mmCIF file of C-alpha atoms in Angstrom:
data_model
loop_
_atom_site.group_PDB
_atom_site.id
_atom_site.type_symbol
_atom_site.label_atom_id
_atom_site.label_comp_id
_atom_site.label_asym_id
_atom_site.label_seq_id
_atom_site.Cartn_x
_atom_site.Cartn_y
_atom_site.Cartn_z
ATOM 1 C CA MET A 11 99.266 119.478 75.164
ATOM 2 C CA ASP A 12 99.027 115.684 75.453
ATOM 3 C CA GLY A 13 102.352 114.084 75.898
ATOM 4 C CA GLY A 14 100.821 110.728 74.558
ATOM 5 C CA GLY A 15 99.512 112.096 71.442
ATOM 6 C CA ALA A 16 101.604 110.147 69.128
ATOM 7 C CA TYR A 17 100.279 106.814 71.072
ATOM 8 C CA ASN A 18 97.313 105.190 69.194
ATOM 9 C CA PRO A 19 95.749 102.387 71.195
ATOM 10 C CA ARG A 20 94.144 100.195 68.638
ATOM 11 C CA THR A 21 92.505 97.294 70.619
ATOM 12 C CA VAL A 22 90.081 97.475 73.390
ATOM 13 C CA GLU A 23 92.910 96.262 75.837
ATOM 14 C CA GLU A 24 95.343 99.019 74.587
ATOM 15 C CA VAL A 25 92.559 101.417 75.264
ATOM 16 C CA PHE A 26 91.748 100.261 78.431
ATOM 17 C CA ARG A 27 95.459 100.467 79.318
ATOM 18 C CA ASP A 28 95.748 103.988 78.096
ATOM 19 C CA PHE A 29 92.533 104.872 80.289
ATOM 20 C CA LYS A 30 94.062 103.404 83.233
ATOM 21 C CA GLY A 31 97.322 105.321 83.048
ATOM 22 C CA ARG A 32 95.647 108.528 82.398
ATOM 23 C CA ARG A 33 93.279 107.686 85.335
ATOM 24 C CA SER A 34 96.240 106.843 87.666
ATOM 25 C CA GLY A 35 97.984 110.336 86.716
ATOM 26 C CA MET A 36 95.066 112.436 87.472
ATOM 27 C CA ILE A 37 94.563 110.641 90.663
ATOM 28 C CA LYS A 38 97.872 111.478 91.867
ATOM 29 C CA ALA A 39 97.490 115.058 90.863
ATOM 30 C CA LEU A 40 94.129 115.402 93.063
ATOM 31 C CA THR A 41 95.494 113.045 95.975
ATOM 32 C CA THR A 42 99.161 112.631 96.777
ATOM 33 C CA ASP A 43 100.414 115.409 94.571
ATOM 34 C CA VAL A 44 97.731 117.928 95.495
ATOM 35 C CA GLN A 45 99.799 120.427 97.140
ATOM 36 C CA GLU A 46 101.735 120.690 93.783
ATOM 37 C CA PHE A 47 98.715 120.664 91.765
ATOM 38 C CA TYR A 48 97.161 123.365 93.669
ATOM 39 C CA ARG A 49 100.263 125.660 93.324
ATOM 40 C CA LEU A 50 100.293 125.159 89.674
ATOM 41 C CA CYS A 51 96.544 126.199 89.290
ATOM 42 C CA ASP A 52 97.065 129.876 89.612
ATOM 43 C CA PRO A 53 94.214 131.964 88.997
ATOM 44 C CA GLU A 54 96.448 134.733 87.704
ATOM 45 C CA LYS A 55 97.473 132.426 84.681
ATOM 46 C CA GLU A 56 95.556 131.994 81.517
ATOM 47 C CA ASN A 57 93.091 129.103 81.019
ATOM 48 C CA LEU A 58 94.636 125.860 82.419
ATOM 49 C CA CYS A 59 93.606 122.191 82.203
ATOM 50 C CA LEU A 60 94.816 119.194 83.919
ATOM 51 C CA TYR A 61 96.167 116.431 81.492
ATOM 52 C CA GLY A 62 96.542 112.686 82.599
ATOM 53 C CA GLN A 63 99.104 111.093 80.473
ATOM 54 C CA PRO A 64 99.435 107.234 79.497
ATOM 55 C CA ASN A 65 102.537 106.657 81.481
ATOM 56 C CA GLU A 66 100.571 107.657 84.756
ATOM 57 C CA ARG A 67 101.976 111.032 84.978
ATOM 58 C CA TRP A 68 99.934 114.424 85.108
ATOM 59 C CA GLU A 69 100.372 118.040 84.011
ATOM 60 C CA VAL A 70 98.777 121.320 84.170
ATOM 61 C CA ASN A 71 99.021 123.131 81.056
ATOM 62 C CA LEU A 72 97.471 125.448 78.441
ATOM 63 C CA PRO A 73 94.973 123.673 76.038
ATOM 64 C CA ALA A 74 96.210 122.499 72.510
ATOM 65 C CA GLU A 75 96.414 125.168 69.963
ATOM 66 C CA GLU A 76 95.622 122.917 66.996
ATOM 67 C CA VAL A 77 91.915 123.420 65.704
ATOM 68 C CA PRO A 78 90.467 120.732 66.025
ATOM 69 C CA PRO A 79 92.884 119.140 68.546
ATOM 70 C CA GLU A 80 94.412 115.766 68.184
ATOM 71 C CA LEU A 81 92.343 114.407 71.101
ATOM 72 C CA PRO A 82 89.460 115.786 72.926
ATOM 73 C CA GLU A 83 90.413 118.432 75.341
ATOM 74 C CA PRO A 84 89.765 118.489 79.043
ATOM 75 C CA VAL A 85 87.707 121.192 80.688
ATOM 76 C CA LEU A 86 89.172 124.687 80.568
ATOM 77 C CA GLY A 87 90.008 127.374 83.335
ATOM 78 C CA ILE A 88 90.133 124.962 86.378
ATOM 79 C CA ASN A 89 92.479 127.635 87.916
ATOM 80 C CA PHE A 90 89.865 130.101 87.789
ATOM 81 C CA ALA A 91 87.652 128.342 90.217
ATOM 82 C CA ARG A 92 90.376 127.587 92.830
ATOM 83 C CA ASP A 93 89.977 130.634 95.268
ATOM 84 C CA GLY A 94 86.339 130.960 94.889
ATOM 85 C CA MET A 95 85.205 127.714 96.636
ATOM 86 C CA GLN A 96 86.185 125.447 99.306
ATOM 87 C CA GLU A 97 89.290 123.272 98.339
ATOM 88 C CA LYS A 98 87.502 120.038 98.695
ATOM 89 C CA ASP A 99 84.536 121.101 96.472
ATOM 90 C CA TRP A 100 87.077 122.475 93.836
ATOM 91 C CA LEU A 101 89.043 119.144 93.669
ATOM 92 C CA SER A 102 85.650 117.262 93.468
ATOM 93 C CA LEU A 103 84.696 119.657 90.571
ATOM 94 C CA VAL A 104 87.864 118.949 88.711
ATOM 95 C CA ALA A 105 87.523 115.246 89.396
ATOM 96 C CA VAL A 106 84.105 115.114 88.029
ATOM 97 C CA HIS A 107 85.285 116.689 84.690
ATOM 98 C CA SER A 108 88.375 114.605 84.624
ATOM 99 C CA ASP A 109 86.090 111.547 84.480
ATOM 100 C CA ALA A 110 84.086 112.892 81.548
ATOM 101 C CA TRP A 111 87.503 113.658 79.698
ATOM 102 C CA LEU A 112 88.790 110.081 80.435
ATOM 103 C CA LEU A 113 85.480 108.774 79.009
ATOM 104 C CA ALA A 114 85.696 110.996 76.036
ATOM 105 C CA VAL A 115 89.360 110.155 75.098
ATOM 106 C CA ALA A 116 88.641 106.259 75.413
ATOM 107 C CA PHE A 117 85.501 106.410 73.153
ATOM 108 C CA PHE A 118 87.402 108.871 70.744
ATOM 109 C CA PHE A 119 89.847 105.998 70.161
ATOM 110 C CA GLY A 120 86.740 103.317 70.055
ATOM 111 C CA ALA A 121 85.200 105.625 67.136
ATOM 112 C CA ARG A 122 88.478 106.213 65.540
ATOM 113 C CA PHE A 123 89.584 102.535 65.157
ATOM 114 C CA GLY A 124 86.039 101.223 64.368
ATOM 115 C CA PHE A 125 84.854 99.421 67.678
ATOM 116 C CA ASP A 126 81.674 97.691 67.184
ATOM 117 C CA LYS A 127 78.885 97.432 69.803
ATOM 118 C CA ALA A 128 80.457 94.373 71.524
ATOM 119 C CA ASP A 129 83.743 96.009 71.835
ATOM 120 C CA ARG A 130 82.454 99.371 73.100
ATOM 121 C CA LYS A 131 80.278 97.438 75.677
ATOM 122 C CA ARG A 132 83.477 95.424 76.973
ATOM 123 C CA LEU A 133 85.548 98.652 77.189
ATOM 124 C CA PHE A 134 82.779 100.376 79.027
ATOM 125 C CA ASN A 135 82.595 97.328 81.656
ATOM 126 C CA MET A 136 86.501 97.321 82.026
ATOM 127 C CA MET A 137 86.416 101.176 82.887
ATOM 128 C CA ASN A 138 83.227 100.806 84.990
ATOM 129 C CA ASP A 139 84.793 98.260 87.084
ATOM 130 C CA LEU A 140 87.353 100.809 88.422
ATOM 131 C CA PRO A 141 86.183 103.679 90.817
ATOM 132 C CA SER A 142 85.784 106.968 89.182
ATOM 133 C CA ILE A 143 88.094 109.670 90.133
ATOM 134 C CA PHE A 144 85.483 111.790 91.784
ATOM 135 C CA GLU A 145 84.821 108.590 93.913
ATOM 136 C CA VAL A 146 88.485 108.150 94.997
ATOM 137 C CA VAL A 147 88.831 111.843 95.756
ATOM 138 C CA ALA A 148 85.686 112.242 97.671
ATOM 139 C CA GLY A 149 86.252 108.991 99.399
ATOM 140 C CA THR A 150 83.117 107.153 98.416
ATOM 141 C CA ALA A 151 84.852 104.428 96.707
ATOM 142 C CA LYS A 152 86.101 103.031 100.173
ATOM 143 C CA LYS A 153 82.526 103.481 101.681
ATOM 144 C CA GLN A 154 81.043 101.719 98.739
ATOM 145 C CA SER A 155 83.453 98.962 98.988
ATOM 146 C CA LYS A 156 82.789 98.353 102.820
ATOM 147 C CA GLU A 157 79.016 98.414 102.268
ATOM 148 C CA LYS A 158 79.456 96.044 99.425
ATOM 149 C CA SER A 159 81.426 93.682 101.574
ATOM 150 C CA SER A 160 79.031 93.916 104.416
ATOM 151 C CA VAL A 161 76.298 92.906 102.133
ATOM 152 C CA SER A 162 78.189 90.032 100.705
ATOM 153 C CA ASN A 163 79.376 88.958 103.999
ATOM 154 C CA ASN A 164 75.702 88.919 105.572
ATOM 155 C CA SER A 165 74.223 87.108 102.637
ATOM 156 C CA SER A 166 77.047 84.499 102.564
ATOM 157 C CA ASN A 167 76.605 84.127 106.390
ATOM 158 C CA ARG A 168 72.703 83.624 106.020
ATOM 159 C CA SER A 169 73.324 81.100 103.232
ATOM 160 C CA LYS A 170 75.745 79.114 105.440
ATOM 161 C CA SER A 171 73.656 79.237 108.425
ATOM 162 C CA ASN A 172 70.562 78.174 106.668
ATOM 163 C CA SER A 173 72.276 75.048 104.921
ATOM 164 C CA LYS A 174 73.883 74.238 108.277
ATOM 165 C CA ARG A 175 70.377 74.138 109.844
ATOM 166 C CA GLY A 176 68.837 71.918 106.946
ATOM 167 C CA SER A 177 71.700 69.444 107.229
ATOM 168 C CA GLU A 178 71.378 69.035 111.012
ATOM 169 C CA PRO A 179 69.347 65.775 112.116
ATOM 170 C CA ARG A 180 66.409 66.624 114.215
ATOM 171 C CA PRO A 181 67.151 66.273 117.949
ATOM 172 C CA LYS A 182 65.638 63.478 119.958
ATOM 173 C CA LEU A 183 63.227 64.230 122.656
ATOM 174 C CA THR A 184 65.974 63.956 125.304
ATOM 175 C CA LYS A 185 67.678 66.559 127.315
ATOM 176 C CA PRO A 186 70.355 68.322 124.763
ATOM 177 C CA GLU A 187 74.104 68.249 125.646
ATOM 178 C CA GLU A 188 74.648 72.060 126.172
ATOM 179 C CA PRO A 189 78.466 72.233 126.723
ATOM 180 C CA GLU A 190 78.811 70.507 123.208
ATOM 181 C CA ASP A 191 76.468 73.033 121.403
ATOM 182 C CA GLU A 192 78.127 75.593 122.833
ATOM 183 C CA GLU A 193 81.598 74.478 121.681
ATOM 184 C CA GLU A 194 80.205 74.144 118.219
ATOM 185 C CA GLU A 195 78.650 77.462 118.001
ATOM 186 C CA GLU A 196 81.871 79.164 119.163
ATOM 187 C CA GLU A 197 83.927 77.216 116.474
ATOM 188 C CA GLY A 198 81.443 78.456 113.830
ATOM 189 C CA VAL A 199 81.645 82.099 115.063
ATOM 190 C CA GLU A 200 85.479 81.875 114.885
ATOM 191 C CA GLU A 201 85.294 80.350 111.286
ATOM 192 C CA GLU A 202 82.866 83.169 110.167
ATOM 193 C CA GLU A 203 85.083 85.680 111.630
ATOM 194 C CA ASP A 204 88.161 84.412 109.723
ATOM 195 C CA GLU A 205 86.462 84.577 106.593
ATOM 196 C CA ASP A 206 85.008 87.996 107.121
ATOM 197 C CA GLU A 207 88.536 89.398 107.493
ATOM 198 C CA ASP A 208 89.675 87.588 104.513
ATOM 199 C CA ASP A 209 86.853 89.081 102.640
ATOM 200 C CA GLU A 210 87.163 92.535 103.792
ATOM 201 C CA GLN A 211 91.161 92.409 103.259
ATOM 202 C CA GLY A 212 90.354 91.477 99.496
ATOM 203 C CA GLU A 213 87.980 94.266 99.096
ATOM 204 C CA THR A 214 90.427 97.028 100.551
ATOM 205 C CA GLN A 215 91.275 99.541 97.931
ATOM 206 C CA CYS A 216 94.155 102.404 97.695
ATOM 207 C CA GLY A 217 93.249 105.426 99.006
ATOM 208 C CA ALA A 218 95.319 107.117 96.230
ATOM 209 C CA CYS A 219 94.683 105.064 93.000
ATOM 210 C CA GLY A 220 91.616 103.141 93.939
ATOM 211 C CA GLU A 221 93.249 99.731 92.861
ATOM 212 C CA SER A 222 92.189 96.633 95.021
ATOM 213 C CA TYR A 223 94.468 94.971 97.689
ATOM 214 C CA ALA A 224 97.158 92.493 96.252
ATOM 215 C CA ALA A 225 98.947 90.243 98.685
ATOM 216 C CA ASP A 226 102.164 90.613 96.819
ATOM 217 C CA GLU A 227 102.478 94.278 96.972
ATOM 218 C CA PHE A 228 103.627 96.437 100.012
ATOM 219 C CA TRP A 229 100.811 98.772 101.590
ATOM 220 C CA ILE A 230 100.720 101.177 104.522
ATOM 221 C CA CYS A 231 97.810 102.325 106.557
ATOM 222 C CA CYS A 232 97.380 106.108 107.755
ATOM 223 C CA ASP A 233 97.170 106.347 111.381
ATOM 224 C CA LEU A 234 94.525 109.320 111.212
ATOM 225 C CA CYS A 235 92.012 108.514 108.499
ATOM 226 C CA GLU A 236 92.586 104.728 108.555
ATOM 227 C CA ASN A 237 92.874 104.459 104.716
ATOM 228 C CA TRP A 238 95.458 102.068 103.083
ATOM 229 C CA PHE A 239 97.702 103.168 100.375
ATOM 230 C CA HIS A 240 100.265 101.284 97.929
ATOM 231 C CA GLY A 241 103.603 102.208 99.109
ATOM 232 C CA LYS A 242 104.390 103.298 95.528
ATOM 233 C CA CYS A 243 101.481 105.724 95.595
ATOM 234 C CA VAL A 244 102.536 107.518 98.442
ATOM 235 C CA LYS A 245 106.349 107.124 98.044
ATOM 236 C CA ILE A 246 107.045 104.863 101.109
ATOM 237 C CA THR A 247 109.171 101.917 100.723
ATOM 238 C CA PRO A 248 109.190 98.847 103.469
ATOM 239 C CA ALA A 249 112.493 100.154 104.660
ATOM 240 C CA ARG A 250 111.551 103.610 105.452
ATOM 241 C CA ALA A 251 108.032 102.401 106.933
ATOM 242 C CA GLU A 252 109.955 100.637 109.806
ATOM 243 C CA HIS A 253 111.139 103.924 111.006
ATOM 244 C CA ILE A 254 107.935 105.584 110.945
ATOM 245 C CA LYS A 255 105.906 105.637 114.225
ATOM 246 C CA GLN A 256 102.778 107.331 113.196
ATOM 247 C CA TYR A 257 102.055 107.389 109.499
ATOM 248 C CA LYS A 258 100.068 110.286 107.867
ATOM 249 C CA CYS A 259 98.997 110.144 104.399
ATOM 250 C CA PRO A 260 99.342 113.263 102.079
ATOM 251 C CA SER A 261 95.625 114.274 102.320
ATOM 252 C CA CYS A 262 95.867 114.101 106.293
ATOM 253 C CA SER A 263 99.248 115.816 106.166
ATOM 254 C CA ASN A 264 97.934 118.779 104.185
ATOM 255 C CA LYS A 265 94.772 119.190 106.222
ATOM 256 C CA ARG A 266 96.836 119.545 109.464
ATOM 257 C CA ALA A 267 99.199 121.942 107.831
ATOM 258 C CA ARG A 268 96.400 124.221 106.694
ATOM 259 C CA SER A 269 94.487 124.261 109.940
#
């Protein structure tokens, strides 16, 4: 049931592009399109699977009838567990299985087209640089990014502070001019704050697709959870954003609708 079955990526870059497209589609199903995904996973139907397509689309469908299938198949029966557990836990379970399926498909292509050890390692590193679907759905991708940014900033600040102290001449045994020292310290604090803001902005990740911030793309922040999103991921244009007084992302809108 894979819409991209006829597409056979042959290089590491092509396989990674295929992986990235399928991943984006599955993330949409579990975040921005979660209401539609929830509706389609009817427990009264037969075994259903979540498929991600190379064109960043997703579908819930029956498994392939071919034996063996043309590509590895995702986990069966995601619809049967829907009503037997909390929605958040169910989505996390589907996300974990989706991560496993994406890796299986990527390395299937790698084995089929004879990737050697170096190619397989490069492919894995490229995929591993992106947050997993589970990390995006569970919200841990943004937390890890903030922690990483905090550690990086603290390390950078300590390094700058130490080098500054080492380069300063030893004071003479005269009374220091306090006003000048205070002004220098204030300037140093302002510079560090500006750098921290730039670092934090560079580490910001979209709450829907997990991609990092890019200055040439339109982003919008949810006023409830304070997560940032690509406008294209949540279907908001700059023109439409001008008329929104309080923006609520799809996840927050869904929570409020069900409560």
